[in-house]
Amino acid sequence: QPVVRPSFSDRNEVEEAVDATDLGNGCEDFDGVLQPPFPTIRIIAWKPRLRISGRMYLAEQQWYTLDNRRLYALQLAAMKYWPKRVGVMVGVAPRLPGQSH
């Protein structure tokens, strides 16, 4: 998305969420884990279809989020803790909403 709205659907501001995001204890891979004031972001593993020179290809599997504003807020919050390596808990969706298989 080229533009991120400055507020969530519940009218809370993204910047307020960034300020309210704390850094919890780390683990093996991270110096700390972000603890945001909003629900866990949802991600999905997906292989997008690509059309190259008229032929269809499946790209390599990548992670995509279903919650762009939350991801944006988490990225801004992570920058507050630079140069620490920070992570965040996510929820993995088994498929895109509305897909039957």
N, CA, C and O of each residue as an XYZ file, in Angstrom:
404
protein
N       0.833     -1.179      0.000
C       0.000      0.000      0.000
C       0.876      1.240      0.000
O       1.847      1.302      0.754
N       0.563      2.213     -0.814
C       1.383      3.427     -0.849
C       1.110      4.367      0.323
O       1.955      5.202      0.644
N      -0.055      4.249      0.969
C      -0.420      5.144      2.064
C      -0.975      4.322      3.224
O      -1.761      3.398      3.016
N      -0.566      4.657      4.437
C      -1.089      4.015      5.638
C      -1.919      5.034      6.392
O      -1.423      6.101      6.754
N      -3.179      4.710      6.629
C      -4.031      5.633      7.391
C      -3.468      5.820      8.796
O      -2.922      4.874      9.365
N      -3.586      7.015      9.366
C      -2.976      7.292     10.668
C      -3.738      6.731     11.862
O      -3.288      6.870     12.999
N      -4.896      6.092     11.619
C      -5.658      5.533     12.739
C      -6.170      4.145     12.379
O      -6.340      3.802     11.209
N      -6.411      3.359     13.426
C      -6.972      2.026     13.264
C      -8.488      2.139     13.107
O      -9.055      3.218     13.271
N      -9.137      1.023     12.788
C     -10.594      1.052     12.607
C     -11.330      1.415     13.902
O     -12.468      1.883     13.849
N     -10.696      1.205     15.067
C     -11.321      1.594     16.339
C     -11.018      3.049     16.709
O     -11.308      3.485     17.823
N     -10.437      3.787     15.774
C     -10.099      5.212     15.886
C      -8.885      5.510     16.759
O      -8.557      6.679     16.962
N      -8.210      4.490     17.280
C      -6.961      4.721     17.997
C      -5.889      5.088     16.977
O      -5.880      4.574     15.858
N      -4.999      5.970     17.368
C      -3.959      6.466     16.471
C      -2.770      5.507     16.413
O      -2.389      4.920     17.425
N      -2.196      5.355     15.238
C      -1.018      4.512     15.047
C       0.129      5.022     15.917
O       0.798      4.227     16.577
N       0.365      6.327     15.927
C       1.466      6.893     16.725
C       1.291      6.609     18.217
O       2.276      6.379     18.917
N       0.052      6.621     18.712
C      -0.194      6.296     20.122
C       0.152      4.836     20.398
O       0.684      4.507     21.458
N      -0.153      3.965     19.442
C       0.186      2.545     19.588
C       1.701      2.362     19.613
O       2.212      1.543     20.377
N       2.417      3.110     18.793
C       3.887      3.032     18.776
C       4.425      3.427     20.150
O       5.277      2.737     20.710
N       3.924      4.542     20.688
C       4.390      5.016     21.994
C       4.062      4.041     23.116
O       4.796      3.960     24.101
N       2.963      3.298     22.978
C       2.519      2.372     24.028
C       3.122      0.977     23.886
O       2.872      0.115     24.728
N       3.904      0.741     22.851
C       4.516     -0.577     22.637
C       5.748     -0.711     23.521
O       6.681      0.086     23.434
N       5.736     -1.731     24.370
C       6.851     -1.987     25.278
C       7.755     -3.067     24.702
O       7.398     -3.755     23.745
N       8.934     -3.203     25.304
C       9.865     -4.250     24.910
C       9.971     -5.240     26.056
O      10.443     -4.908     27.144
N       9.523     -6.465     25.795
C       9.590     -7.520     26.799
C      10.915     -8.249     26.742
O      11.816     -7.871     25.994
N      11.023     -9.291     27.536
C      12.249    -10.085     27.595
C      12.574    -10.703     26.246
O      11.687    -11.004     25.448
N      13.843    -10.881     26.016
C      14.301    -11.488     24.771
C      14.270    -13.002     24.841
O      13.781    -13.590     25.805
N      14.793    -13.605     23.819
C      14.903    -15.055     23.735
C      16.170    -15.364     22.944
O      17.018    -14.490     22.762
N      16.300    -16.577     22.483
C      17.510    -17.005     21.781
C      17.845    -16.129     20.576
O      19.013    -15.809     20.351
N      16.828    -15.736     19.798
C      17.072    -15.016     18.548
C      16.927    -13.497     18.648
O      17.348    -12.780     17.740
N      16.342    -13.001     19.731
C      16.052    -11.569     19.828
C      16.482    -11.011     21.180
O      16.454    -11.704     22.197
N      16.881     -9.738     21.163
C      17.229     -9.060     22.411
C      15.977     -8.714     23.211
O      16.043     -8.559     24.431
N      14.854     -8.594     22.539
C      13.588     -8.281     23.185
C      12.436     -8.606     22.251
O      12.616     -8.751     21.042
N      11.240     -8.718     22.838
C      10.034     -8.997     22.065
C       9.058     -7.841     22.266
O       8.707     -7.499     23.396
N       8.628     -7.250     21.166
C       7.684     -6.131     21.246
C       6.352     -6.595     21.830
O       5.861     -7.681     21.521
N       5.788     -5.749     22.675
C       4.495     -6.021     23.286
C       3.577     -4.844     22.987
O       3.518     -3.883     23.753
N       2.855     -4.925     21.862
C       2.004     -3.811     21.427
C       0.671     -3.788     22.174
O       0.283     -4.783     22.787
N      -0.027     -2.655     22.123
C      -1.319     -2.522     22.796
C      -2.498     -2.979     21.933
O      -3.646     -2.649     22.230
N      -2.226     -3.726     20.881
C      -3.295     -4.196     19.997
C      -3.144     -5.705     19.782
O      -2.106     -6.276     20.115
N      -4.167     -6.347     19.232
C      -4.096     -7.798     19.020
C      -2.940     -8.203     18.100
O      -2.419     -7.399     17.328
N      -2.567     -9.461     18.211
C      -1.496    -10.045     17.411
C      -1.764     -9.865     15.922
O      -2.896    -10.026     15.465
N      -0.711     -9.528     15.159
C      -0.896     -9.432     13.710
C      -0.995    -10.841     13.134
O      -0.429    -11.795     13.669
N      -1.723    -10.943     12.040
C      -1.902    -12.221     11.362
C      -1.022    -12.243     10.125
O      -0.955    -11.269      9.375
N      -0.346    -13.372      9.922
C       0.472    -13.533      8.726
C       0.063    -14.821      8.020
O      -0.566    -15.702      8.605
N       0.436    -14.902      6.760
C       0.141    -16.094      5.982
C       1.311    -16.372      5.049
O       1.917    -15.452      4.499
N       1.619    -17.657      4.878
C       2.627    -18.061      3.895
C       1.907    -18.185      2.557
O       0.866    -18.835      2.456
N       2.470    -17.557      1.541
C       1.780    -17.506      0.253
C       2.782    -17.537     -0.874
O       3.855    -16.940     -0.789
N       2.423    -18.240     -1.929
C       3.206    -18.270     -3.170
C       2.418    -17.487     -4.221
O       1.470    -18.020     -4.798
N       2.789    -16.250     -4.475
C       2.045    -15.479     -5.478
C       2.282    -16.009     -6.889
O       3.342    -16.550     -7.202
N       1.278    -15.840     -7.718
C       1.414    -16.190     -9.141
C       1.986    -14.989     -9.874
O       1.555    -13.854     -9.672
N       2.951    -15.255    -10.718
C       3.591    -14.201    -11.494
C       3.392    -14.480    -12.977
O       3.468    -15.631    -13.406
N       3.141    -13.450    -13.753
C       3.065    -13.582    -15.206
C       4.324    -12.939    -15.784
O       4.552    -11.738    -15.637
N       5.123    -13.756    -16.437
C       6.356    -13.286    -17.060
C       6.320    -13.692    -18.529
O       6.251    -14.877    -18.857
N       6.369    -12.694    -19.407
C       6.322    -12.934    -20.856
C       5.158    -13.835    -21.253
O       5.304    -14.726    -22.090
N       4.003    -13.590    -20.642
C       2.795    -14.330    -20.979
C       2.667    -15.697    -20.322
O       1.647    -16.364    -20.495
N       3.671    -16.128    -19.577
C       3.596    -17.430    -18.894
C       3.386    -17.226    -17.412
O       3.891    -16.263    -16.836
N       2.635    -18.137    -16.783
C       2.351    -18.060    -15.348
C       3.368    -18.894    -14.567
O       3.687    -20.022    -14.944
N       3.863    -18.323    -13.485
C       4.811    -18.995    -12.602
C       4.360    -18.796    -11.166
O       3.689    -17.815    -10.844
N       4.736    -19.740    -10.301
C       4.546    -19.559     -8.868
C       5.858    -19.034     -8.289
O       6.920    -19.620     -8.503
N       5.776    -17.946     -7.570
C       6.967    -17.400     -6.915
C       7.287    -18.250     -5.688
O       6.503    -19.117     -5.302
N       8.433    -17.999     -5.085
C       8.788    -18.690     -3.853
C       7.846    -18.262     -2.744
O       7.327    -17.146     -2.746
N       7.634    -19.158     -1.803
C       6.755    -18.850     -0.671
C       7.356    -17.725      0.169
O       8.552    -17.727      0.460
N       6.518    -16.771      0.552
C       6.927    -15.648      1.395
C       5.856    -15.408      2.443
O       4.730    -15.889      2.317
N       6.216    -14.658      3.485
C       5.250    -14.293      4.522
C       4.606    -12.964      4.162
O       5.287    -12.024      3.751
N       3.309    -12.893      4.317
C       2.545    -11.669      4.082
C       1.687    -11.402      5.303
O       1.240    -12.333      5.973
N       1.458    -10.134      5.591
C       0.588     -9.785      6.713
C      -0.797     -9.425      6.207
O      -0.974     -8.963      5.080
N      -1.766     -9.649      7.070
C      -3.140     -9.254      6.794
C      -3.478     -7.968      7.544
O      -4.603     -7.474      7.469
N      -2.493     -7.428      8.270
C      -2.710     -6.271      9.148
C      -1.635     -5.212      8.901
O      -0.703     -5.077      9.693
N      -1.762     -4.472      7.821
C      -0.710     -3.530      7.431
C      -0.471     -2.411      8.436
O       0.682     -2.068      8.693
N      -1.519     -1.832      9.013
C      -1.309     -0.747      9.987
C      -0.606     -1.253     11.231
O       0.258     -0.567     11.778
N      -0.967     -2.450     11.686
C      -0.289     -3.002     12.861
C       1.185     -3.269     12.548
O       2.055     -2.990     13.373
N       1.465     -3.806     11.367
C       2.850     -4.037     10.977
C       3.621     -2.723     10.934
O       4.751     -2.647     11.416
N       3.019     -1.703     10.365
C       3.656     -0.383     10.294
C       3.967      0.138     11.702
O       5.064      0.638     11.952
N       3.006      0.021     12.615
C       3.225      0.469     13.999
C       4.357     -0.321     14.652
O       5.169      0.250     15.379
N       4.416     -1.615     14.400
C       5.485     -2.438     14.971
C       6.847     -2.070     14.399
O       7.842     -2.071     15.123
N       6.900     -1.759     13.121
C       8.164     -1.337     12.520
C       8.653     -0.032     13.136
O       9.841      0.117     13.423
N       7.737      0.912     13.339
C       8.118      2.180     13.972
C       8.570      1.956     15.406
O       9.545      2.560     15.853
N       7.860      1.085     16.137
C       8.233      0.797     17.523
C       9.602      0.124     17.588
O      10.395      0.425     18.481
N       9.888     -0.778     16.657
C      11.183     -1.472     16.648
C      12.327     -0.484     16.459
O      13.414     -0.673     17.005
N      12.080      0.567     15.686
C      13.139      1.559     15.458
C      13.523      2.278     16.743
O      14.654      2.750     16.862
N      12.607      2.375     17.714
C      12.929      3.015     18.991
C      14.020      2.244     19.740
O      14.753      2.823     20.542
N      14.124      0.944     19.477
C      15.048      0.090     20.222
C      16.317     -0.248     19.450
O      17.135     -1.039     19.919
N      16.487      0.338     18.282
C      17.693      0.114     17.495
C      18.919      0.454     18.329
O      18.887      1.490     18.993
N      19.976     -0.309     18.354
C      20.320     -1.417     17.470
C      19.955     -2.801     18.007
O      20.440     -3.807     17.488
N      19.119     -2.866     19.023
C      18.702     -4.187     19.517
C      17.937     -4.938     18.442
O      17.265     -4.339     17.602
N      18.051     -6.257     18.481
C      17.272     -7.119     17.581
C      15.964     -7.442     18.287
O      15.960     -8.085     19.336
N      14.864     -6.998     17.713
C      13.568     -7.226     18.359
C      12.678     -8.076     17.457
O      12.796     -8.051     16.232
N      11.793     -8.821     18.090
C      10.825     -9.650     17.388
C       9.436     -9.345     17.909
O       9.257     -8.478     18.764
N       8.464    -10.055     17.394
C       7.082     -9.894     17.835
C       6.363    -11.222     17.633
O       6.660    -11.960     16.693
N       5.429    -11.516     18.506
C       4.605    -12.714     18.346
C       3.588    -12.445     17.239
O       3.022    -11.355     17.154
N       3.365    -13.444     16.399
C       2.394    -13.323     15.305
C       1.463    -14.526     15.322
O       1.771    -15.566     15.905
N       0.329    -14.361     14.674
C      -0.589    -15.485     14.472
C      -0.511    -15.909     13.020
O      -0.636    -15.080     12.118
N      -0.306    -17.189     12.793
C      -0.203    -17.694     11.420
C      -1.577    -18.160     10.966
O      -2.164    -19.065     11.559
N      -2.080    -17.537      9.915
C      -3.378    -17.917      9.345
C      -3.154    -19.106      8.413
O      -2.211    -19.093      7.622
N      -4.006    -20.137      8.491
C      -3.820    -21.302      7.621
C      -4.122    -21.001      6.145
O      -3.610    -21.678      5.253
N      -4.953    -19.987      5.896
C      -5.290    -19.605      4.516
C      -5.865    -18.205      4.541
O      -6.208    -17.680      5.601
N      -5.969    -17.607      3.373
C      -6.567    -16.282      3.271
C      -8.027    -16.331      3.680
O      -8.701    -17.323      3.404
N      -8.540    -15.291      4.332
C      -9.962    -15.257      4.676
C     -10.813    -15.434      3.416
O     -10.553    -14.811      2.387
N     -11.823    -16.284      3.512
C     -12.720    -16.506      2.380
C     -12.311    -17.661      1.489
O     -13.076    -18.055      0.608
N     -11.107    -18.225      1.698
C     -10.678    -19.368      0.897
C     -11.203    -20.653      1.533
O     -11.196    -20.793      2.756
N     -11.652    -21.575      0.714
C     -12.176    -22.831      1.231
C     -11.110    -23.909      1.338
O     -11.286    -24.869      2.088
N      -9.997    -23.775      0.600
C      -8.927    -24.769      0.681
C      -7.582    -24.153      0.396
O      -6.566    -24.847      0.421
